[in-house]
PDB file of C-alpha atoms and ligand atoms in Angstrom:
ATOM      1  CA  MET A  87      34.487  -2.720  24.999  1.00 51.00           C
ATOM      2  CA  THR A  88      34.764  -0.324  27.956  1.00 53.00           C
ATOM      3  CA  GLY A  89      38.061   1.498  27.965  1.00 53.00           C
ATOM      4  CA  ALA A  90      39.027   0.220  24.513  1.00 63.00           C
ATOM      5  CA  ARG A  91      41.257   2.600  22.541  1.00 74.00           C
ATOM      6  CA  ILE A  92      39.879   3.643  19.202  1.00 73.00           C
ATOM      7  CA  PRO A  93      42.530   4.923  16.771  1.00 76.00           C
ATOM      8  CA  ASN A  94      41.568   8.343  15.340  1.00 80.00           C
ATOM      9  CA  ASN A  95      42.284   7.169  11.816  1.00 77.00           C
ATOM     10  CA  HIS A  96      39.947   4.194  12.085  1.00 76.00           C
ATOM     11  CA  PRO A  97      37.370   4.584   9.274  1.00 75.00           C
ATOM     12  CA  ARG A  98      34.516   3.988  11.738  1.00 79.00           C
ATOM     13  CA  ALA A  99      36.074   5.879  14.688  1.00 76.00           C
ATOM     14  CA  GLU A 100      33.044   8.092  15.405  1.00 83.00           C
ATOM     15  CA  SER A 101      30.623   5.197  15.280  1.00 83.00           C
ATOM     16  CA  LEU A 102      32.883   3.087  17.529  1.00 86.00           C
ATOM     17  CA  ARG A 103      33.121   5.947  20.034  1.00 90.00           C
ATOM     18  CA  LEU A 104      29.347   6.126  20.259  1.00 93.00           C
ATOM     19  CA  ARG A 105      29.197   2.363  20.800  1.00 94.00           C
ATOM     20  CA  GLU A 106      31.715   2.672  23.575  1.00 94.00           C
ATOM     21  CA  LYS A 107      29.694   5.466  25.173  1.00 95.00           C
ATOM     22  CA  LEU A 108      26.635   3.219  25.121  1.00 96.00           C
ATOM     23  CA  ALA A 109      28.596   0.268  26.538  1.00 95.00           C
ATOM     24  CA  ASP A 110      30.016   2.442  29.346  1.00 96.00           C
ATOM     25  CA  SER A 111      26.554   3.808  30.104  1.00 97.00           C
ATOM     26  CA  PHE A 112      25.249   0.248  30.299  1.00 97.00           C
ATOM     27  CA  VAL A 113      27.930  -0.592  32.878  1.00 97.00           C
ATOM     28  CA  GLU A 114      26.978   2.581  34.804  1.00 96.00           C
ATOM     29  CA  GLY A 115      23.340   1.458  34.924  1.00 97.00           C
ATOM     30  CA  VAL A 116      21.980   4.198  32.634  1.00 98.00           C
ATOM     31  CA  VAL A 117      21.291   2.149  29.495  1.00 98.00           C
ATOM     32  CA  ALA A 118      19.147  -1.020  29.512  1.00 98.00           C
ATOM     33  CA  VAL A 119      20.583  -4.145  27.898  1.00 97.00           C
ATOM     34  CA  SER A 120      17.905  -3.784  25.181  1.00 97.00           C
ATOM     35  CA  GLY A 121      19.163  -0.245  24.672  1.00 98.00           C
ATOM     36  CA  LEU A 122      22.327  -1.745  23.167  1.00 97.00           C
ATOM     37  CA  ILE A 123      20.193  -3.688  20.675  1.00 97.00           C
ATOM     38  CA  ALA A 124      18.202  -0.521  19.910  1.00 97.00           C
ATOM     39  CA  HIS A 125      21.466   1.314  19.199  1.00 97.00           C
ATOM     40  CA  GLY A 126      22.495  -1.391  16.723  1.00 96.00           C
ATOM     41  CA  ARG A 127      19.179  -1.046  14.913  1.00 96.00           C
ATOM     42  CA  GLY A 128      19.691   2.705  14.752  1.00 97.00           C
ATOM     43  CA  GLU A 129      23.224   2.242  13.371  1.00 96.00           C
ATOM     44  CA  ALA A 130      21.891   0.078  10.539  1.00 96.00           C
ATOM     45  CA  PHE A 131      19.369   2.725   9.452  1.00 97.00           C
ATOM     46  CA  ASP A 132      21.977   5.468   9.832  1.00 96.00           C
ATOM     47  CA  TYR A 133      24.295   3.528   7.528  1.00 94.00           C
ATOM     48  CA  ILE A 134      21.599   3.495   4.864  1.00 95.00           C
ATOM     49  CA  LEU A 135      21.004   7.228   5.382  1.00 96.00           C
ATOM     50  CA  GLY A 136      24.706   7.868   4.749  1.00 94.00           C
ATOM     51  CA  GLU A 137      25.210   9.081   8.353  1.00 95.00           C
ATOM     52  CA  LYS A 138      24.190  12.616   7.351  1.00 96.00           C
ATOM     53  CA  THR A 139      21.358  14.905   8.324  1.00 98.00           C
ATOM     54  CA  SER A 140      19.040  14.827   5.324  1.00 98.00           C
ATOM     55  CA  LYS A 141      16.851  17.612   3.930  1.00 98.00           C
ATOM     56  CA  PRO A 142      13.665  15.983   5.286  1.00 98.00           C
ATOM     57  CA  ALA A 143      15.371  15.773   8.698  1.00 98.00           C
ATOM     58  CA  LEU A 144      16.220  19.497   8.522  1.00 98.00           C
ATOM     59  CA  ARG A 145      12.572  20.288   7.705  1.00 98.00           C
ATOM     60  CA  ALA A 146      11.414  18.194  10.658  1.00 98.00           C
ATOM     61  CA  ILE A 147      13.985  19.865  12.930  1.00 98.00           C
ATOM     62  CA  GLU A 148      12.602  23.291  11.982  1.00 98.00           C
ATOM     63  CA  ALA A 149       9.024  22.134  12.620  1.00 98.00           C
ATOM     64  CA  ALA A 150      10.053  20.548  15.940  1.00 98.00           C
ATOM     65  CA  ALA A 151      11.745  23.773  17.073  1.00 98.00           C
ATOM     66  CA  ALA A 152       8.639  25.762  16.121  1.00 98.00           C
ATOM     67  CA  ALA A 153       6.410  23.257  17.955  1.00 98.00           C
ATOM     68  CA  LEU A 154       8.506  23.372  21.132  1.00 98.00           C
ATOM     69  CA  LEU A 155       8.503  27.176  21.125  1.00 98.00           C
ATOM     70  CA  THR A 156       4.755  27.489  20.532  1.00 98.00           C
ATOM     71  CA  ALA A 157       3.725  24.792  23.029  1.00 98.00           C
ATOM     72  CA  GLU A 158       2.281  25.816  26.384  1.00 98.00           C
ATOM     73  CA  SER A 159       3.825  23.042  28.460  1.00 98.00           C
ATOM     74  CA  PRO A 160       6.360  21.020  26.463  1.00 98.00           C
ATOM     75  CA  VAL A 161       8.162  18.051  28.025  1.00 98.00           C
ATOM     76  CA  ILE A 162      11.267  16.202  26.820  1.00 98.00           C
ATOM     77  CA  SER A 163      10.964  12.537  27.783  1.00 98.00           C
ATOM     78  CA  VAL A 164      14.330  10.928  28.495  1.00 98.00           C
ATOM     79  CA  ASN A 165      15.170   7.209  28.403  1.00 98.00           C
ATOM     80  CA  GLY A 166      18.501   5.455  28.931  1.00 98.00           C
ATOM     81  CA  ASN A 167      19.802   5.786  25.364  1.00 98.00           C
ATOM     82  CA  THR A 168      18.905   9.474  25.100  1.00 98.00           C
ATOM     83  CA  ALA A 169      20.596  10.236  28.422  1.00 98.00           C
ATOM     84  CA  ALA A 170      23.740   8.340  27.389  1.00 98.00           C
ATOM     85  CA  LEU A 171      24.051  10.039  23.990  1.00 98.00           C
ATOM     86  CA  ALA A 172      22.651  13.528  24.504  1.00 98.00           C
ATOM     87  CA  ALA A 173      22.266  14.543  28.177  1.00 98.00           C
ATOM     88  CA  GLU A 174      23.858  17.974  27.658  1.00 98.00           C
ATOM     89  CA  GLU A 175      21.833  18.677  24.538  1.00 98.00           C
ATOM     90  CA  VAL A 176      18.592  17.702  26.311  1.00 98.00           C
ATOM     91  CA  VAL A 177      19.367  20.225  29.048  1.00 98.00           C
ATOM     92  CA  LYS A 178      20.288  22.973  26.560  1.00 98.00           C
ATOM     93  CA  LEU A 179      17.142  22.317  24.523  1.00 98.00           C
ATOM     94  CA  SER A 180      15.009  22.419  27.651  1.00 98.00           C
ATOM     95  CA  ASP A 181      16.576  25.793  28.605  1.00 98.00           C
ATOM     96  CA  THR A 182      16.130  27.251  25.110  1.00 98.00           C
ATOM     97  CA  THR A 183      12.516  26.138  24.711  1.00 98.00           C
ATOM     98  CA  ALA A 184      11.376  26.281  28.365  1.00 98.00           C
ATOM     99  CA  SER A 185      10.584  22.568  28.252  1.00 98.00           C
ATOM    100  CA  LYS A 186      10.500  20.308  31.281  1.00 98.00           C
ATOM    101  CA  ILE A 187      12.613  17.158  31.460  1.00 98.00           C
ATOM    102  CA  GLU A 188      11.034  13.884  32.574  1.00 98.00           C
ATOM    103  CA  VAL A 189      12.605  10.441  32.930  1.00 98.00           C
ATOM    104  CA  ASN A 190      10.404   7.776  31.367  1.00 97.00           C
ATOM    105  CA  LEU A 191      11.661   4.227  31.020  1.00 97.00           C
ATOM    106  CA  PHE A 192      10.432   1.030  29.446  1.00 96.00           C
ATOM    107  CA  TYR A 193      12.696  -1.044  31.702  1.00 96.00           C
ATOM    108  CA  ARG A 194      11.967   0.989  34.796  1.00 96.00           C
ATOM    109  CA  SER A 195      13.956   0.518  38.001  1.00 96.00           C
ATOM    110  CA  PHE A 196      14.553   3.086  40.719  1.00 97.00           C
ATOM    111  CA  GLU A 197      18.335   2.630  40.324  1.00 97.00           C
ATOM    112  CA  ARG A 198      18.187   3.449  36.602  1.00 98.00           C
ATOM    113  CA  GLU A 199      15.889   6.437  37.186  1.00 98.00           C
ATOM    114  CA  LEU A 200      18.364   7.823  39.711  1.00 98.00           C
ATOM    115  CA  ALA A 201      21.394   7.157  37.491  1.00 98.00           C
ATOM    116  CA  ILE A 202      19.710   9.040  34.609  1.00 98.00           C
ATOM    117  CA  LYS A 203      18.614  11.883  36.893  1.00 98.00           C
ATOM    118  CA  LYS A 204      22.199  12.201  38.160  1.00 98.00           C
ATOM    119  CA  LEU A 205      23.566  12.298  34.615  1.00 98.00           C
ATOM    120  CA  LEU A 206      21.067  15.012  33.619  1.00 98.00           C
ATOM    121  CA  GLU A 207      21.861  17.042  36.732  1.00 98.00           C
ATOM    122  CA  LYS A 208      25.570  16.744  35.984  1.00 98.00           C
ATOM    123  CA  ALA A 209      24.750  18.157  32.541  1.00 98.00           C
ATOM    124  CA  GLY A 210      23.077  21.149  34.218  1.00 98.00           C
ATOM    125  CA  ALA A 211      19.426  20.138  34.687  1.00 98.00           C
ATOM    126  CA  LYS A 212      17.789  21.976  37.586  1.00 98.00           C
ATOM    127  CA  GLU A 213      14.651  19.852  37.721  1.00 98.00           C
ATOM    128  CA  VAL A 214      14.133  16.270  36.562  1.00 98.00           C
ATOM    129  CA  LEU A 215      10.570  14.958  36.749  1.00 98.00           C
ATOM    130  CA  GLY A 216       9.235  11.406  36.780  1.00 98.00           C
ATOM    131  CA  VAL A 217      11.636   9.830  39.267  1.00 98.00           C
ATOM    132  CA  GLY A 218      10.385   7.383  41.940  1.00 97.00           C
ATOM    133  CA  LYS A 219       7.105   8.340  43.581  1.00 96.00           C
ATOM    134  CA  ASP A 220       6.883  11.470  41.396  1.00 97.00           C
ATOM    135  CA  ALA A 221       5.728   9.253  38.520  1.00 96.00           C
ATOM    136  CA  SER A 222       2.399   8.730  40.262  1.00 96.00           C
ATOM    137  CA  ALA A 223       0.027   9.271  37.329  1.00 96.00           C
ATOM    138  CA  LYS A 224      -0.811   6.780  34.560  1.00 95.00           C
ATOM    139  CA  ILE A 225      -1.319   7.054  30.818  1.00 94.00           C
ATOM    140  CA  PRO A 226      -4.591   5.240  30.085  1.00 87.00           C
ATOM    141  CA  GLU A 227      -4.377   2.207  27.742  1.00 85.00           C
ATOM    142  CA  LEU A 228      -0.664   1.520  28.242  1.00 93.00           C
ATOM    143  CA  ARG A 229       0.322  -1.632  30.076  1.00 89.00           C
ATOM    144  CA  SER A 230       4.116  -1.161  30.133  1.00 93.00           C
ATOM    145  CA  GLN A 231       6.103   0.799  32.716  1.00 91.00           C
ATOM    146  CA  ARG A 232       6.023   3.680  30.259  1.00 93.00           C
ATOM    147  CA  ARG A 233       2.503   4.387  31.482  1.00 94.00           C
ATOM    148  CA  ARG A 234       3.878   5.872  34.716  1.00 96.00           C
ATOM    149  CA  VAL A 235       4.224   9.630  34.326  1.00 97.00           C
ATOM    150  CA  ASP A 236       4.638  12.739  36.454  1.00 98.00           C
ATOM    151  CA  PRO A 237       1.425  14.730  37.108  1.00 98.00           C
ATOM    152  CA  LYS A 238       3.540  17.910  36.762  1.00 98.00           C
ATOM    153  CA  GLY A 239       5.075  16.775  33.459  1.00 98.00           C
ATOM    154  CA  ILE A 240       3.905  14.433  30.712  1.00 98.00           C
ATOM    155  CA  LEU A 241       0.398  14.068  32.175  1.00 97.00           C
ATOM    156  CA  VAL A 242      -0.392  17.759  31.665  1.00 98.00           C
ATOM    157  CA  ALA A 243       1.926  18.465  28.714  1.00 98.00           C
ATOM    158  CA  ASP A 244       0.483  19.588  25.386  1.00 98.00           C
ATOM    159  CA  LEU A 245       3.650  18.469  23.562  1.00 98.00           C
ATOM    160  CA  VAL A 246       5.965  15.571  24.383  1.00 98.00           C
ATOM    161  CA  MET A 247       9.284  14.875  22.699  1.00 98.00           C
ATOM    162  CA  VAL A 248      10.098  11.146  22.716  1.00 98.00           C
ATOM    163  CA  PRO A 249      13.585  10.474  21.324  1.00 98.00           C
ATOM    164  CA  LEU A 250      14.805   6.935  20.557  1.00 98.00           C
ATOM    165  CA  GLU A 251      11.680   5.051  21.385  1.00 94.00           C
ATOM    166  CA  ASP A 252       9.411   2.675  19.548  1.00 90.00           C
ATOM    167  CA  GLY A 253       6.147   1.300  20.829  1.00 87.00           C
ATOM    168  CA  ASP A 254       2.581   2.214  21.597  1.00 92.00           C
ATOM    169  CA  ARG A 255       3.161   5.282  23.784  1.00 94.00           C
ATOM    170  CA  THR A 256       3.049   7.834  20.959  1.00 96.00           C
ATOM    171  CA  GLU A 257      -0.379   6.595  19.882  1.00 95.00           C
ATOM    172  CA  ALA A 258      -1.619   6.759  23.482  1.00 95.00           C
ATOM    173  CA  LEU A 259      -0.260  10.294  23.949  1.00 96.00           C
ATOM    174  CA  ILE A 260      -1.906  11.420  20.709  1.00 96.00           C
ATOM    175  CA  LYS A 261      -5.220   9.901  21.859  1.00 95.00           C
ATOM    176  CA  MET A 262      -4.853  12.055  24.984  1.00 95.00           C
ATOM    177  CA  GLY A 263      -4.779  15.122  22.694  1.00 96.00           C
ATOM    178  CA  LYS A 264      -1.030  15.767  22.909  1.00 97.00           C
ATOM    179  CA  ARG A 265       1.366  16.466  20.051  1.00 98.00           C
ATOM    180  CA  VAL A 266       4.444  14.253  19.833  1.00 98.00           C
ATOM    181  CA  ILE A 267       7.938  14.858  18.426  1.00 98.00           C
ATOM    182  CA  ALA A 268       9.878  11.659  17.677  1.00 98.00           C
ATOM    183  CA  VAL A 269      13.578  11.290  16.922  1.00 98.00           C
ATOM    184  CA  ASP A 270      14.039   7.955  15.224  1.00 98.00           C
ATOM    185  CA  LEU A 271      16.464   6.733  12.580  1.00 98.00           C
ATOM    186  CA  ASN A 272      13.840   4.196  11.508  1.00 98.00           C
ATOM    187  CA  PRO A 273      11.129   6.000   9.513  1.00 97.00           C
ATOM    188  CA  LEU A 274       9.027   2.819   9.564  1.00 97.00           C
ATOM    189  CA  SER A 275       8.824   2.406  13.327  1.00 97.00           C
ATOM    190  CA  ARG A 276       5.433   2.676  14.998  1.00 96.00           C
ATOM    191  CA  THR A 277       6.544   5.807  16.835  1.00 97.00           C
ATOM    192  CA  ALA A 278       7.954   7.437  13.686  1.00 98.00           C
ATOM    193  CA  GLN A 279       4.729   6.729  11.813  1.00 97.00           C
ATOM    194  CA  LYS A 280       2.359   7.918  14.547  1.00 97.00           C
ATOM    195  CA  ALA A 281       4.177  11.049  15.759  1.00 98.00           C
ATOM    196  CA  THR A 282       3.093  14.583  14.860  1.00 98.00           C
ATOM    197  CA  ILE A 283       6.669  15.471  13.846  1.00 98.00           C
ATOM    198  CA  THR A 284       9.329  12.818  13.156  1.00 98.00           C
ATOM    199  CA  ILE A 285      13.003  13.678  12.882  1.00 98.00           C
ATOM    200  CA  VAL A 286      14.638  10.804  10.999  1.00 98.00           C
ATOM    201  CA  ASP A 287      18.192  11.430  12.112  1.00 98.00           C
ATOM    202  CA  ASN A 288      20.738  10.360  14.700  1.00 98.00           C
ATOM    203  CA  ILE A 289      20.141  12.113  18.023  1.00 98.00           C
ATOM    204  CA  VAL A 290      23.842  13.043  18.220  1.00 98.00           C
ATOM    205  CA  ARG A 291      23.593  14.969  14.930  1.00 97.00           C
ATOM    206  CA  CYS A 292      20.114  16.457  15.174  1.00 98.00           C
ATOM    207  CA  ALA A 293      20.095  17.562  18.831  1.00 98.00           C
ATOM    208  CA  PRO A 294      22.690  20.377  18.344  1.00 98.00           C
ATOM    209  CA  LYS A 295      20.886  21.447  15.142  1.00 98.00           C
ATOM    210  CA  LEU A 296      17.564  21.499  16.973  1.00 98.00           C
ATOM    211  CA  ILE A 297      19.009  23.763  19.684  1.00 98.00           C
ATOM    212  CA  GLU A 298      20.538  26.099  17.081  1.00 98.00           C
ATOM    213  CA  THR A 299      17.269  26.264  15.114  1.00 98.00           C
ATOM    214  CA  ALA A 300      15.243  26.927  18.274  1.00 98.00           C
ATOM    215  CA  GLU A 301      17.639  29.743  19.210  1.00 98.00           C
ATOM    216  CA  LYS A 302      17.142  31.305  15.750  1.00 98.00           C
ATOM    217  CA  LEU A 303      13.368  30.823  15.751  1.00 98.00           C
ATOM    218  CA  LYS A 304      13.125  32.448  19.165  1.00 97.00           C
ATOM    219  CA  GLU A 305      14.154  35.691  17.464  1.00 97.00           C
ATOM    220  CA  GLN A 306      11.289  35.380  14.959  1.00 97.00           C
ATOM    221  CA  SER A 307       7.628  36.231  15.421  1.00 97.00           C
ATOM    222  CA  ASN A 308       5.076  33.738  16.693  1.00 96.00           C
ATOM    223  CA  GLU A 309       3.262  34.038  13.327  1.00 97.00           C
ATOM    224  CA  GLU A 310       6.410  32.746  11.618  1.00 97.00           C
ATOM    225  CA  ARG A 311       6.608  29.750  13.979  1.00 98.00           C
ATOM    226  CA  VAL A 312       2.920  28.981  13.379  1.00 97.00           C
ATOM    227  CA  ARG A 313       3.441  29.273   9.616  1.00 98.00           C
ATOM    228  CA  ILE A 314       6.309  26.752   9.747  1.00 98.00           C
ATOM    229  CA  LEU A 315       4.087  24.332  11.652  1.00 98.00           C
ATOM    230  CA  GLU A 316       1.163  24.738   9.280  1.00 97.00           C
ATOM    231  CA  ASP A 317       3.392  24.152   6.247  1.00 98.00           C
ATOM    232  CA  PHE A 318       4.813  20.921   7.661  1.00 98.00           C
ATOM    233  CA  ASP A 319       3.287  17.586   6.623  1.00 98.00           C
ATOM    234  CA  ASN A 320       4.795  14.699   8.597  1.00 98.00           C
ATOM    235  CA  ARG A 321       3.501  11.871   6.366  1.00 97.00           C
ATOM    236  CA  GLU A 322       4.903  13.571   3.273  1.00 98.00           C
ATOM    237  CA  ASN A 323       8.202  14.290   5.007  1.00 98.00           C
ATOM    238  CA  LEU A 324       8.491  10.663   6.195  1.00 98.00           C
ATOM    239  CA  ALA A 325       7.880   9.495   2.647  1.00 98.00           C
ATOM    240  CA  HIS A 326      10.784  11.705   1.507  1.00 98.00           C
ATOM    241  CA  SER A 327      13.067  10.002   4.061  1.00 98.00           C
ATOM    242  CA  ILE A 328      12.033   6.555   2.829  1.00 98.00           C
ATOM    243  CA  VAL A 329      12.595   7.525  -0.832  1.00 98.00           C
ATOM    244  CA  LEU A 330      16.010   8.920   0.121  1.00 97.00           C
ATOM    245  CA  MET A 331      16.949   5.553   1.628  1.00 97.00           C
ATOM    246  CA  LYS A 332      15.684   3.735  -1.466  1.00 96.00           C
ATOM    247  CA  LYS A 333      17.749   5.974  -3.773  1.00 95.00           C
ATOM    248  CA  ARG A 334      20.863   5.492  -1.668  1.00 95.00           C
ATOM    249  CA  LEU A 335      20.414   1.729  -1.706  1.00 95.00           C
ATOM    250  CA  GLU A 336      20.017   1.834  -5.487  1.00 92.00           C
ATOM    251  CA  LYS A 337      23.240   3.833  -5.826  1.00 90.00           C
ATOM    252  CA  LEU A 338      25.063   1.426  -3.522  1.00 90.00           C
ATOM    253  CA  ALA A 339      23.729  -1.555  -5.485  1.00 90.00           C
ATOM    254  CA  GLN A 340      25.012  -0.035  -8.723  1.00 88.00           C
ATOM    255  CA  LYS A 341      28.392   0.633  -7.170  1.00 87.00           C
ATOM    256  CA  THR A 342      28.519  -2.925  -5.866  1.00 88.00           C
ATOM    257  CA  CYS A 343      27.511  -4.644  -9.094  1.00 85.00           C
ATOM    258  CA  ARG A 344      30.559  -5.518 -11.180  1.00 69.00           C
ATOM    259  CA  ARG A 345      28.495  -6.416 -14.211  1.00 62.00           C
ATOM    260  CA  GLY A 346      27.517  -2.879 -15.177  1.00 59.00           C
ATOM    261  CA  ARG A 347      24.701  -0.569 -14.261  1.00 59.00           C
ATOM    262  CA  GLU A 348      22.001  -1.832 -16.633  1.00 61.00           C
ATOM    263  CA  ARG A 349      22.228  -5.467 -15.539  1.00 63.00           C
ATOM    264  CA  CYS A 350      21.888  -4.465 -11.892  1.00 64.00           C
ATOM    265  CA  ASP A 351      18.804  -2.272 -12.383  1.00 60.00           C
ATOM    266  CA  HIS A 352      15.769  -4.151 -11.116  1.00 57.00           C
TER     267      HIS A 352
HETATM  268  O1  PTJ B 509      15.787   3.159  28.588  1.00 51.09           O
HETATM  269  P1  PTJ B 509      14.516   2.381  28.412  1.00 51.09           P
HETATM  270  O2  PTJ B 509      14.293   1.384  29.532  1.00 51.09           O
HETATM  271  O3  PTJ B 509      13.306   3.263  28.245  1.00 51.09           O
HETATM  272  O4  PTJ B 509      14.631   1.528  27.078  1.00 51.09           O
HETATM  273  C1  PTJ B 509      15.027   2.203  25.938  1.00 51.09           C
HETATM  274  C2  PTJ B 509      14.902   1.361  24.659  1.00 51.09           C
HETATM  275  C3  PTJ B 509      15.713   2.065  23.592  1.00 51.09           C
HETATM  276  C4  PTJ B 509      15.467  -0.026  24.911  1.00 51.09           C
HETATM  277  C5  PTJ B 509      13.434   1.252  24.301  1.00 51.09           C
HETATM  278  O5  PTJ B 509      12.886   2.517  24.146  1.00 51.09           O
HETATM  279  C6  PTJ B 509      13.247   0.425  23.060  1.00 51.09           C
HETATM  280  O6  PTJ B 509      13.063  -0.762  23.123  1.00 51.09           O
HETATM  281  O7  PTJ B 509      13.314   1.106  21.936  1.00 51.09           O
HETATM  282  P2  PTJ B 509      13.232   0.414  20.500  1.00 51.09           P
HETATM  283  O8  PTJ B 509      11.907  -0.251  20.317  1.00 51.09           O
HETATM  284  O9  PTJ B 509      14.430  -0.421  20.251  1.00 51.09           O
HETATM  285  O10 PTJ B 509      13.276   1.682  19.596  1.00 51.09           O
HETATM  286  C7  PTJ B 509      14.366   2.559  19.586  1.00 51.09           C
HETATM  287  C8  PTJ B 509      14.353   3.282  18.238  1.00 51.09           C
HETATM  288  O11 PTJ B 509      15.372   4.252  18.277  1.00 51.09           O
HETATM  289  C9  PTJ B 509      14.628   2.369  17.040  1.00 51.09           C
HETATM  290  O12 PTJ B 509      13.663   2.598  16.029  1.00 51.09           O
HETATM  291  C10 PTJ B 509      16.040   2.791  16.562  1.00 51.09           C
HETATM  292  O13 PTJ B 509      16.165   2.750  15.163  1.00 51.09           O
HETATM  293  C11 PTJ B 509      16.107   4.213  17.058  1.00 51.09           C
HETATM  294  N1  PTJ B 509      17.466   4.663  17.385  1.00 51.09           N
HETATM  295  C12 PTJ B 509      18.463   3.968  17.983  1.00 51.09           C
HETATM  296  N2  PTJ B 509      19.555   4.739  18.158  1.00 51.09           N
HETATM  297  C13 PTJ B 509      19.241   5.959  17.669  1.00 51.09           C
HETATM  298  C14 PTJ B 509      17.898   5.926  17.169  1.00 51.09           C
HETATM  299  N3  PTJ B 509      17.309   6.995  16.628  1.00 51.09           N
HETATM  300  C15 PTJ B 509      18.032   8.156  16.584  1.00 51.09           C
HETATM  301  N4  PTJ B 509      19.309   8.257  17.044  1.00 51.09           N
HETATM  302  C16 PTJ B 509      19.936   7.197  17.579  1.00 51.09           C
HETATM  303  N5  PTJ B 509      21.207   7.316  18.021  1.00 51.09           N
END
């Protein structure tokens, strides 16, 4: 665990490093214990995806960049796992797209809020909303701690990005008339299915790509950004991600079966 040495030539070195980052962040009070379970679930889906950014993910990244740049008051919602894995990228993305950053936790405690705020500030964030008494507003319908939001942030946002989260918040935000960008390796999760734009990819791979795409799209006209958004169909794109997983599993099954391709086709 913490402090363990991972040999560079280990076949799963990158994945082990991420695990270690999560474990360290748990010890530092950033990640919730359930965040470690969530990471494991993400790893399993990533394994099926081949740990690569897929074409549907690239399409969703482009749409997400266009959405962030065309929104009037976009907010990036940050939980423990997102802060642990992508604090610097969150700050860069917020700078590039003029989005606000708000801490929003399922397992809310003042200590965790402060630890996450500190991490984001260390990564360069000038303002972090939603901490302590600042989260004084409530999302109607939600019963969990996620309902507590900042009146200067998520409450008045027209677009909210919710990385690494599953639950009923996306539905509630959409009912409030907001658009939602999800980042979720599980295309079947409630959040992935209900979001306006779902990036089915690992946050550590897609966050730098999202920043790069937003930087490029900033140079384009607003008409071009609107066109990208109008052309994007999230349900269709999600279906492509699911089919991609199915095809990869089929390939892996054929590779695994020693009795020949035909006998393993079901
Ligand atoms: O920090 P808190 O208190 O707000 O709690 C955060 C967790 C993650 C515990 C909370 O949001 C939660 O319970 O989330 P879920 O329901 O486990 O959903 C997390 C989703 O993120 C799952 O669908 C995972 O597949 C997905 N996921 C995990 N790691 C990654 C990921 N998606 C993209 N990149 C990852 N690295």
